[in-house]
Coordinates of C-alpha atoms and ligand atoms in Angstrom, one line a residue:
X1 CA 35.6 -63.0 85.2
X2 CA 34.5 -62.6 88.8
X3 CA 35.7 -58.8 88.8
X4 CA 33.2 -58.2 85.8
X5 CA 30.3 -59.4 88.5
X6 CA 31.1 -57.3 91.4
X7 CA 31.6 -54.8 88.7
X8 CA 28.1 -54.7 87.8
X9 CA 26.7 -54.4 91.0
X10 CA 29.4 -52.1 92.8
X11 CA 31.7 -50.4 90.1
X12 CA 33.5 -48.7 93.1
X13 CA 34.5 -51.8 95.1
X14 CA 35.6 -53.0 91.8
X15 CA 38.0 -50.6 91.0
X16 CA 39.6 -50.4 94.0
X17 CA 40.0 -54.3 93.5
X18 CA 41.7 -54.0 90.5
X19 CA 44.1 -51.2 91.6
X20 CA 45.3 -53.5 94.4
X21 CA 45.4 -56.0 91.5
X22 CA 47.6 -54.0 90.0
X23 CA 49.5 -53.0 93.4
X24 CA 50.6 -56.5 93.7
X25 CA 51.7 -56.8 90.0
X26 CA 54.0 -53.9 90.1
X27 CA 55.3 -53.7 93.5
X28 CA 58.1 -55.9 95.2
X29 CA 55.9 -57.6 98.4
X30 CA 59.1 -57.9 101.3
X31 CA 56.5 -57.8 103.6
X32 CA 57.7 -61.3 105.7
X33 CA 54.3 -62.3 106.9
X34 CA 52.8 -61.9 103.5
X35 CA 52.2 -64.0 100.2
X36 CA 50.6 -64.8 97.2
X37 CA 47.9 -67.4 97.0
X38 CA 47.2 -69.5 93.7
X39 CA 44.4 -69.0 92.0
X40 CA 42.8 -72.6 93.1
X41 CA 43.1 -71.3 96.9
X42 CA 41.5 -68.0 95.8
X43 CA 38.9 -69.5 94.0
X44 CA 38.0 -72.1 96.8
X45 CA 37.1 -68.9 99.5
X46 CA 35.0 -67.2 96.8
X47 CA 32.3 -70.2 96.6
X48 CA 28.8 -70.8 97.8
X49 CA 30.6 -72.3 101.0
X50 CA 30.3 -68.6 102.4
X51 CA 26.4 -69.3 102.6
X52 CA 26.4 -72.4 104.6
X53 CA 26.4 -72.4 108.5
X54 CA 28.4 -75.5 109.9
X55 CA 28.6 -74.6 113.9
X56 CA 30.5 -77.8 115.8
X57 CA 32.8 -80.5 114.4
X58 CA 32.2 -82.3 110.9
X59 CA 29.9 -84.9 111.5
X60 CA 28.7 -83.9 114.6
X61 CA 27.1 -80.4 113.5
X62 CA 24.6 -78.2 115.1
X63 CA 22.4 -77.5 111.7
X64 CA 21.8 -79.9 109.0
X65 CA 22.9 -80.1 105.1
X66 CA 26.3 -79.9 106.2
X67 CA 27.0 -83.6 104.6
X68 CA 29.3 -81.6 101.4
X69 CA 31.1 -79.0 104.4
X70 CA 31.9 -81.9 106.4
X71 CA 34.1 -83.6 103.9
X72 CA 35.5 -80.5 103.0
X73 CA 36.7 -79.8 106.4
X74 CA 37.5 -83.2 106.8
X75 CA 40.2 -82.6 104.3
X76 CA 41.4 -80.2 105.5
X77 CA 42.2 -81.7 109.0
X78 CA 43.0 -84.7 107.5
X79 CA 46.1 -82.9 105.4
X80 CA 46.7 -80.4 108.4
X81 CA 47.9 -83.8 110.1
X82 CA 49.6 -85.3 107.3
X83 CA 51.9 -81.9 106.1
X84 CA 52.7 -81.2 109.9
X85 CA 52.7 -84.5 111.2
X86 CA 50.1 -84.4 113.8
X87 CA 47.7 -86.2 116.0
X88 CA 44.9 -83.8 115.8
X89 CA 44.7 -80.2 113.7
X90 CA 41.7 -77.7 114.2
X91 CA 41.0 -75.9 111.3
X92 CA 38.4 -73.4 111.7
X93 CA 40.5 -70.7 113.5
X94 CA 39.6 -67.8 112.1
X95 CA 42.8 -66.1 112.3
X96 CA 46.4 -66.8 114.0
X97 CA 45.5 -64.8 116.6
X98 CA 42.0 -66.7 117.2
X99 CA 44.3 -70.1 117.2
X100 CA 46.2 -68.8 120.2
X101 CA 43.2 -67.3 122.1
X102 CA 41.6 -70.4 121.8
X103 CA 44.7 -72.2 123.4
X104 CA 45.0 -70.0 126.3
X105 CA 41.1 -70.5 126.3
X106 CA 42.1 -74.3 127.2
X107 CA 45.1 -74.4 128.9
X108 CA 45.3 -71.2 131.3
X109 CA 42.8 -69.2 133.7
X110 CA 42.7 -65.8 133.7
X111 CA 45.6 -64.3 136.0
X112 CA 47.8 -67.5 135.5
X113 CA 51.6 -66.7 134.7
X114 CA 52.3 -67.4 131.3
X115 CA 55.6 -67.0 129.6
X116 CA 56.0 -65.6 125.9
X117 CA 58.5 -63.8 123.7
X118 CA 58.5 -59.8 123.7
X119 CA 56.5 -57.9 120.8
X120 CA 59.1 -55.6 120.0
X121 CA 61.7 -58.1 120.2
X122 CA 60.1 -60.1 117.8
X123 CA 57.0 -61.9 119.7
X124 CA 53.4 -61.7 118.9
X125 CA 50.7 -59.3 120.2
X126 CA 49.2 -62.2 121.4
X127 CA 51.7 -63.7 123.1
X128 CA 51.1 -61.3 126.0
X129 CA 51.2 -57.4 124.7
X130 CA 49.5 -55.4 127.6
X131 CA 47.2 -54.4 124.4
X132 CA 46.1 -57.6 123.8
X133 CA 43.7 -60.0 125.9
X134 CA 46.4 -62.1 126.3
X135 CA 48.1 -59.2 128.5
X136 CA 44.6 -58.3 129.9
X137 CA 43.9 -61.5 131.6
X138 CA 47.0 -63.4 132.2
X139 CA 49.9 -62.3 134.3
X140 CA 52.8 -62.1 131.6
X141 CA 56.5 -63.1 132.0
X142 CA 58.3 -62.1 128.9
X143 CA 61.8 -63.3 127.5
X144 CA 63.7 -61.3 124.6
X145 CA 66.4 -62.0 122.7
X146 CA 70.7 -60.7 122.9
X147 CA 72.3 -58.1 120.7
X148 CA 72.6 -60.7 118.3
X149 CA 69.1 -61.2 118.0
X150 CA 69.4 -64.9 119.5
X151 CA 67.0 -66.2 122.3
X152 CA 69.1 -66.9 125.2
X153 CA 67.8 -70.1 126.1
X154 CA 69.6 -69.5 129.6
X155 CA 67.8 -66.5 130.6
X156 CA 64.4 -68.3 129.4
X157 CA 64.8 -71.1 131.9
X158 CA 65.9 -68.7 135.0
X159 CA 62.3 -66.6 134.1
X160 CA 60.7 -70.3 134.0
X161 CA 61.6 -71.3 137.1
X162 CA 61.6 -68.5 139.4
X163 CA 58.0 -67.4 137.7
X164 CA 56.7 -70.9 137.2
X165 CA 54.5 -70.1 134.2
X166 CA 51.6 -72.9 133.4
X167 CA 52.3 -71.9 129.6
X168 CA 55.3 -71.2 127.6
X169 CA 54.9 -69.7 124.3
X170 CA 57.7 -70.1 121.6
X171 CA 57.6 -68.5 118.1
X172 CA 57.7 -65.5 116.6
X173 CA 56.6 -62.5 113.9
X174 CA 60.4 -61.7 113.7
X175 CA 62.8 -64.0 114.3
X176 CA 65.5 -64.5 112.5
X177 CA 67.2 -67.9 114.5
X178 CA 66.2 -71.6 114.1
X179 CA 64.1 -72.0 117.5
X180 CA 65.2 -74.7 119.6
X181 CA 62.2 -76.6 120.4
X182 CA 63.6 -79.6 122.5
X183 CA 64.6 -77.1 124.7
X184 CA 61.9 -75.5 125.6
X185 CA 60.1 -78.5 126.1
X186 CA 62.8 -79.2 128.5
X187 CA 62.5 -75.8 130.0
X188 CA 58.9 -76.3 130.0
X189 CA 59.0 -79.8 132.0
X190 CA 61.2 -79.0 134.3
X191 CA 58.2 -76.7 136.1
X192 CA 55.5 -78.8 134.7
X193 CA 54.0 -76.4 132.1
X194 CA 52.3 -76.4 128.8
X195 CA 54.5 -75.6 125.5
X196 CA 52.5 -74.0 122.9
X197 CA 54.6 -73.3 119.7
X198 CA 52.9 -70.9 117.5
X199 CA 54.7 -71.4 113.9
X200 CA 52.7 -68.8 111.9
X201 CA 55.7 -67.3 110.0
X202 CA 57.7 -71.1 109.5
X203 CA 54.7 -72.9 108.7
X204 CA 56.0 -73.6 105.3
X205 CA 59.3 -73.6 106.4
X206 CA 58.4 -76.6 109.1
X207 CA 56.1 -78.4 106.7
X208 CA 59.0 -78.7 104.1
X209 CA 62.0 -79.7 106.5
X210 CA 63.7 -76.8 106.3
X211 CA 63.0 -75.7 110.0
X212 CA 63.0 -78.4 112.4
X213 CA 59.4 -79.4 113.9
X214 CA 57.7 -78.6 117.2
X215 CA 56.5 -81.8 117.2
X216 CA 56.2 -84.4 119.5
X217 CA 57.9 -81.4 121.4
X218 CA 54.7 -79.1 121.8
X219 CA 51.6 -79.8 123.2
X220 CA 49.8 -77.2 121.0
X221 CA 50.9 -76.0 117.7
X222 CA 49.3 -72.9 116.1
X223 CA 49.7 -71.3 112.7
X224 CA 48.7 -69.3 110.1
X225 CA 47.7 -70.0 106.9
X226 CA 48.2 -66.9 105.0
X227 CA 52.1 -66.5 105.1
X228 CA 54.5 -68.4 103.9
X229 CA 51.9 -71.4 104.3
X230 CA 50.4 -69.6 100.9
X231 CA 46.9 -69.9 101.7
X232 CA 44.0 -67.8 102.9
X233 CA 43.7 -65.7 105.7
X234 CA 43.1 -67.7 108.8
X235 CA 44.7 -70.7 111.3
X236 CA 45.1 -74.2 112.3
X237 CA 45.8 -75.7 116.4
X238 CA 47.3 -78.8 116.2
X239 CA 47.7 -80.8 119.4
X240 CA 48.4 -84.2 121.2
X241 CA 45.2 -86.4 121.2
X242 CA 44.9 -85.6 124.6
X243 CA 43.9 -81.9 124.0
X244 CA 41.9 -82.6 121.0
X245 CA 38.0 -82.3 122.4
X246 CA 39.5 -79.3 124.6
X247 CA 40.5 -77.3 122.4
X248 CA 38.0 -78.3 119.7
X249 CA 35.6 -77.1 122.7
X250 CA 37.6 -73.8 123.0
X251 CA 37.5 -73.2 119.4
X252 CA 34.0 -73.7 119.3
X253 CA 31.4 -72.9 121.3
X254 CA 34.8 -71.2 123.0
X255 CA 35.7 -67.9 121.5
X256 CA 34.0 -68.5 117.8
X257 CA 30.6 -69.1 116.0
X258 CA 29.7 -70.6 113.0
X259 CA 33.4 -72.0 110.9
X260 CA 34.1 -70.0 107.8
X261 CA 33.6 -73.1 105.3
X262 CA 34.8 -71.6 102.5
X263 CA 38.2 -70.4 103.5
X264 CA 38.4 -73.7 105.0
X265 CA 37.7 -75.1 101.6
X266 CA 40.7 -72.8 100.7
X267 CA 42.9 -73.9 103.6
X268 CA 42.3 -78.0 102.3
X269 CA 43.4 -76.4 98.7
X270 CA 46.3 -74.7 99.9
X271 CA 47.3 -77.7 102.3
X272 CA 46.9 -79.8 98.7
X273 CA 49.8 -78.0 97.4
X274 CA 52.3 -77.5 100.5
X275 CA 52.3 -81.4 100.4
X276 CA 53.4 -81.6 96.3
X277 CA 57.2 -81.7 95.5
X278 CA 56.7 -78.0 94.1
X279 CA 55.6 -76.4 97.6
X280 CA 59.3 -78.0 98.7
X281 CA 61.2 -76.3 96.3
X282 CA 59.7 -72.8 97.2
X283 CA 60.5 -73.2 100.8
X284 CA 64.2 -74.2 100.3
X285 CA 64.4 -71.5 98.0
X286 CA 62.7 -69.1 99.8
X287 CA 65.6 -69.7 102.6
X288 CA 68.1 -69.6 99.7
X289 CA 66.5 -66.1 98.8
X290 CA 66.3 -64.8 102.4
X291 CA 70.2 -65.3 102.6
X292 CA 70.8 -63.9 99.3
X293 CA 68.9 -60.9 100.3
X294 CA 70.6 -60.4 103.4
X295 CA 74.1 -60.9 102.2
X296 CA 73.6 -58.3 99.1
X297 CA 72.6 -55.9 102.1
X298 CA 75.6 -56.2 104.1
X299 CA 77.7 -56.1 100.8
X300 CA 76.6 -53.0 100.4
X301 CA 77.4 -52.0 103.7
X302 CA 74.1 -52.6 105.8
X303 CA 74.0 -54.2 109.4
X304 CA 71.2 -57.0 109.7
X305 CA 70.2 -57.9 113.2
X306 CA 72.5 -61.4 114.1
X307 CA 74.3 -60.7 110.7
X308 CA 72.0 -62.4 108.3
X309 CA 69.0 -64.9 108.8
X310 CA 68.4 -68.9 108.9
X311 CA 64.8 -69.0 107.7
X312 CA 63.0 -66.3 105.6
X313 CA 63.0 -63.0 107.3
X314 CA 65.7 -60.6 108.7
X315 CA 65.9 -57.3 110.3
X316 CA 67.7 -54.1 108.6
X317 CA 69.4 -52.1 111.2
X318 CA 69.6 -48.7 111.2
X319 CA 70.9 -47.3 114.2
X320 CA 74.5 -47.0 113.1
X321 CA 73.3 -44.7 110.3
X322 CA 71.1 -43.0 112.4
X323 CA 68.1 -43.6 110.5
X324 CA 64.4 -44.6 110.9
X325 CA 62.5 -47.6 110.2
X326 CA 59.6 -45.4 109.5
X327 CA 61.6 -42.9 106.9
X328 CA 62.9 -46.0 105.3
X329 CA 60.2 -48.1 105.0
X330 CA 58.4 -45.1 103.6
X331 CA 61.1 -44.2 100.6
X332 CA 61.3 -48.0 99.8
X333 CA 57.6 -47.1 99.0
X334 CA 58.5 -44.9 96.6
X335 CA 60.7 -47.0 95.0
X336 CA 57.9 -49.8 94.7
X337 CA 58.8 -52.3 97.7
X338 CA 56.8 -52.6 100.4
X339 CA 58.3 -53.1 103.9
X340 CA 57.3 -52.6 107.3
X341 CA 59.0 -50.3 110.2
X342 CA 60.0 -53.1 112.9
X343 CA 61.8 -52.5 116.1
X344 CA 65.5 -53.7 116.3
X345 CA 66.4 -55.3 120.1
X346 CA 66.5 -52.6 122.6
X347 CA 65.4 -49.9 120.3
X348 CA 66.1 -46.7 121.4
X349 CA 62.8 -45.1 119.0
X350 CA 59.3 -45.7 119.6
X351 CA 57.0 -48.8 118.0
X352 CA 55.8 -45.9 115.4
X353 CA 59.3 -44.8 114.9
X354 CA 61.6 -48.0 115.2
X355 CA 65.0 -48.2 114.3
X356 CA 64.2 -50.9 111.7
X357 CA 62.9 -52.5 108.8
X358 CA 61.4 -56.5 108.7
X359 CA 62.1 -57.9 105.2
X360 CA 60.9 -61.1 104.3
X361 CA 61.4 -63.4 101.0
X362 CA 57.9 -65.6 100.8
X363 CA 55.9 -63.2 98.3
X364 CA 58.9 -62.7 95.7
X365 CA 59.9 -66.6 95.9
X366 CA 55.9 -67.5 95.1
X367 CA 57.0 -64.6 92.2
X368 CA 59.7 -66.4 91.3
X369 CA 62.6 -64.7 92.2
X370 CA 65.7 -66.5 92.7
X371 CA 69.2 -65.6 94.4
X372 CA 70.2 -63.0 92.0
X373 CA 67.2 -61.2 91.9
X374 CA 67.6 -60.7 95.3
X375 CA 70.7 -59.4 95.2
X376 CA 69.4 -56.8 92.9
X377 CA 66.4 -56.3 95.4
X378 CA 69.5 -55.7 98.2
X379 CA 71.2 -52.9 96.2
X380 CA 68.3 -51.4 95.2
X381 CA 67.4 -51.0 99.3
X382 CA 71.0 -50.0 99.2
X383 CA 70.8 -46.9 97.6
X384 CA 67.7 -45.9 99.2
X385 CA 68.6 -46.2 102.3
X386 CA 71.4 -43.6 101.0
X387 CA 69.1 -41.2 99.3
X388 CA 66.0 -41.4 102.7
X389 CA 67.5 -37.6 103.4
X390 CA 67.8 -35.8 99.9
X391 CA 64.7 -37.5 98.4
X392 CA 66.6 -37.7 94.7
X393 CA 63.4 -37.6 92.5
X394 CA 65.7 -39.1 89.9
X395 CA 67.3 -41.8 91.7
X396 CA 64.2 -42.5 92.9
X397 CA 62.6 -43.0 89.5
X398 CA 65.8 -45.2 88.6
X399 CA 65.0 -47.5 91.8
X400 CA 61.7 -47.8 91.1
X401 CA 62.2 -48.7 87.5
X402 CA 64.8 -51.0 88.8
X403 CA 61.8 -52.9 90.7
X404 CA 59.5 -52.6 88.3
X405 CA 61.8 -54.4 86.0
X406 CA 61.9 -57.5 88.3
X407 CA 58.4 -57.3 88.6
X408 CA 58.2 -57.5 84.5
X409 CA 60.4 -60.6 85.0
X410 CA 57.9 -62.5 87.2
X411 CA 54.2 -61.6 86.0
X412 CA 51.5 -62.0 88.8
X413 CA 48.2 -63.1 88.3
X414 CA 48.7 -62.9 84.6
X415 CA 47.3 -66.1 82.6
Ligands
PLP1 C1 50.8 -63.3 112.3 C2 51.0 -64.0 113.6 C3 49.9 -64.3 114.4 C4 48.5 -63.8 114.1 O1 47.9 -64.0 112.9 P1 46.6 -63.2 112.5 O2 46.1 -64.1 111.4 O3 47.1 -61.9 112.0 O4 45.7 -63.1 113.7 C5 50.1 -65.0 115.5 N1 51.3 -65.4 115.9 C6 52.4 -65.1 115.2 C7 53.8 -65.5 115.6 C8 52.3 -64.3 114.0 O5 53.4 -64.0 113.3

């Protein structure tokens, strides 16, 4: 086995490889903008592909023996277009947030208005974060979402006309609501301006009709591949024809060097499977778990941001209790499910503090958990959300025996 090789040349890499193996096996991953790969797409990114330089467009290439990279990549474009239903995909984006640079890249200057969602009301550091370049170089409007965690589509269409962005950006890292993409588009021509729709967490959701499309509504489409997509780490722009040598040019020579052909190997794998019958099942279900999740939560008494969730993530909130996001997300730890700390809308804590917790059900549908599990998952976060204060080392043994049962039930990585 490939662990035995790295093994003999670095037993220290090696181990802490096979701990994280065994991280995964034992732990319940609620993490929303995580997954599990198969092995196939695993396999793909650990090739010989990593040795070959492939800088430009397949066919058209700057260094030569790239005849075997070009069909690979060709693939993968090839099934970006047909999952998604596009005229033209870009696969070589390193990450998501490469895919979006590379649209602003295109379709804005720097210190042009451009309009995105919030961070901490669910947006993306790179739609606009004064951390990020997008907040560096572009002058940023930004639109949030109501108590009820919904985008108010009125409010984003008075900030669009009285600011006159040249690009919208729709999507989100935690969003609970169906986005409305023919309005935006609307919203977006009524001031003449570019709609980029950046899918990264629906991906999956989009591809298997359980979230409407962006398209022919968006002019650019970004996502990534790694979450509930289910394949390696990196992203795909899609576009109108129109756009396609643009933003091919912004990808590369753009913002990137030489395309990573093996994870785009891996990308053409993973694009293989989200267009079988199988991948469609695990998105409806992975809706059908989100909903069980957040309904065993507010069973048990717990308020969820908007009172439950239409896709596959929702936010815990904690501000009634009077609790943390961080002090939560840290005893769910202990009871073997990882979480993150996520602000709730107009959190009164700090980003390191947050009133919040961002679960997610992609990485325990690829599992195999179904409904009732994650009801069980629910009461479980139930009663350590109760014992966050005292610490119970013996309830928190229980819990994490709890989870490690439901980990028994679905074995990771095993055969
Ligand atoms: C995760 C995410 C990205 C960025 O992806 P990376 O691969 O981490 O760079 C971009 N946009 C949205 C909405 C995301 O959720």
């Amino acid at each position: 086995m490939e662990i035995e090789t790295i093994r003999n040349t670095d037993p220290e890499v090696a181990e802490l490889i096979e701990k994280e193996l065994e991280r995964q096996q034992t732990t319940i991953e609620l993490i929303a903008s995580e997954n599990f790969t198969s092995k196939a797409v695993m396999a793909a990114a650990g090739t010989v592909l990593t040795n070959k330089y492939a800088e430009g467009k397949p066919y058209k290439r700057f260094y030569n023996g790239c005849e075997n990279v070009d069909k690979i990549e060709e693939l993968a474009q090839e099934r970006a277009k047909k999952l998604f239903n596009a005229e033209h995909a870009n696969v070589q984006p390193h990450s998501g947030a490469q895919a979006n640079m590379a649209v602003f890249l295109y379709a804005v200057k720097p210190g042009d208005t451009v309009m995105g969602m919030d961070l901490s009301n669910g947006g993306h550091l790179s739609h606009g974060s004064p951390v990020n370049f997008s907040g560096l170089y572009f002058n940023i409007i930004s639109y949030g979402v109501n108590d009820n965690g919904e985008i108010d589509y009125d409010n984003v269409r008075e900030l669009a006309l009285k600011h006159k962005p040249k690009l919208i950006i729709c999507g989100a890292s935690n969003y609970s609501k169906i986005i409305d993409f023919k309005k935006f588009k609307e919203i977006a021509d009524e001031i003449g301006a570019y709609l980029l729709a950046d899918i990264a967490h629906i991906a999956a959701l989009v591809a298997a009709g359980e979230h409407p499309s962006p398209f022919p509504y968006a002019d650019f489409v970004t996502t990534t591949t790694h979450k509930t997509l289910r394949g390696p780490r990196g992203g795909i722009i899609m576009c109108k024809k129109e756009h396609a040598q643009g933003i091919d040019k912004a990808v590369f020579p753009g913002i990137q060097g030489g395309p990573l052909e093996h994870i785009i190997a891996a990308k053409a794998v993973a694009l293989k499977e989200a267009l079988s019958d199988e991948f469609k099942q695990y998105a409806k279900q992975v809706v059908l778990n989100a909903k069980a999740l957040a309904k065993s939560l507010m069973d048990e008494g717990l308020d969820i941001v908007g009172n439950g969730t239409d896709n596959h993530v929702m936010t815990l909130d904690l501000r009634k209790l009077k609790k943390t996001g961080k002090d939560i997300a840290n005893i769910l730890e202990l009871t073997g499910i990882t979480a993150n700390k996520n602000t709730v809308p107009n959190d009164p804590e700090s980003p390191f503090v947050t009133s919040g917790v961002r679960l997610g059900s992609p990485a325990a549908t690829t599992r195999g958990f179904k409904e009732e599990d994650m009801t069980e998952v629910g009461k479980i976060i139930a009663e350590a959300v109760k014992i966050s204060d005292t610490k119970d080392e013996n309830k928190i043994k229980e819990l994490r025996q709890r989870s490690l049962n439901l980990c028994k039930k679905y074995p990771l990585y095993k055969d």
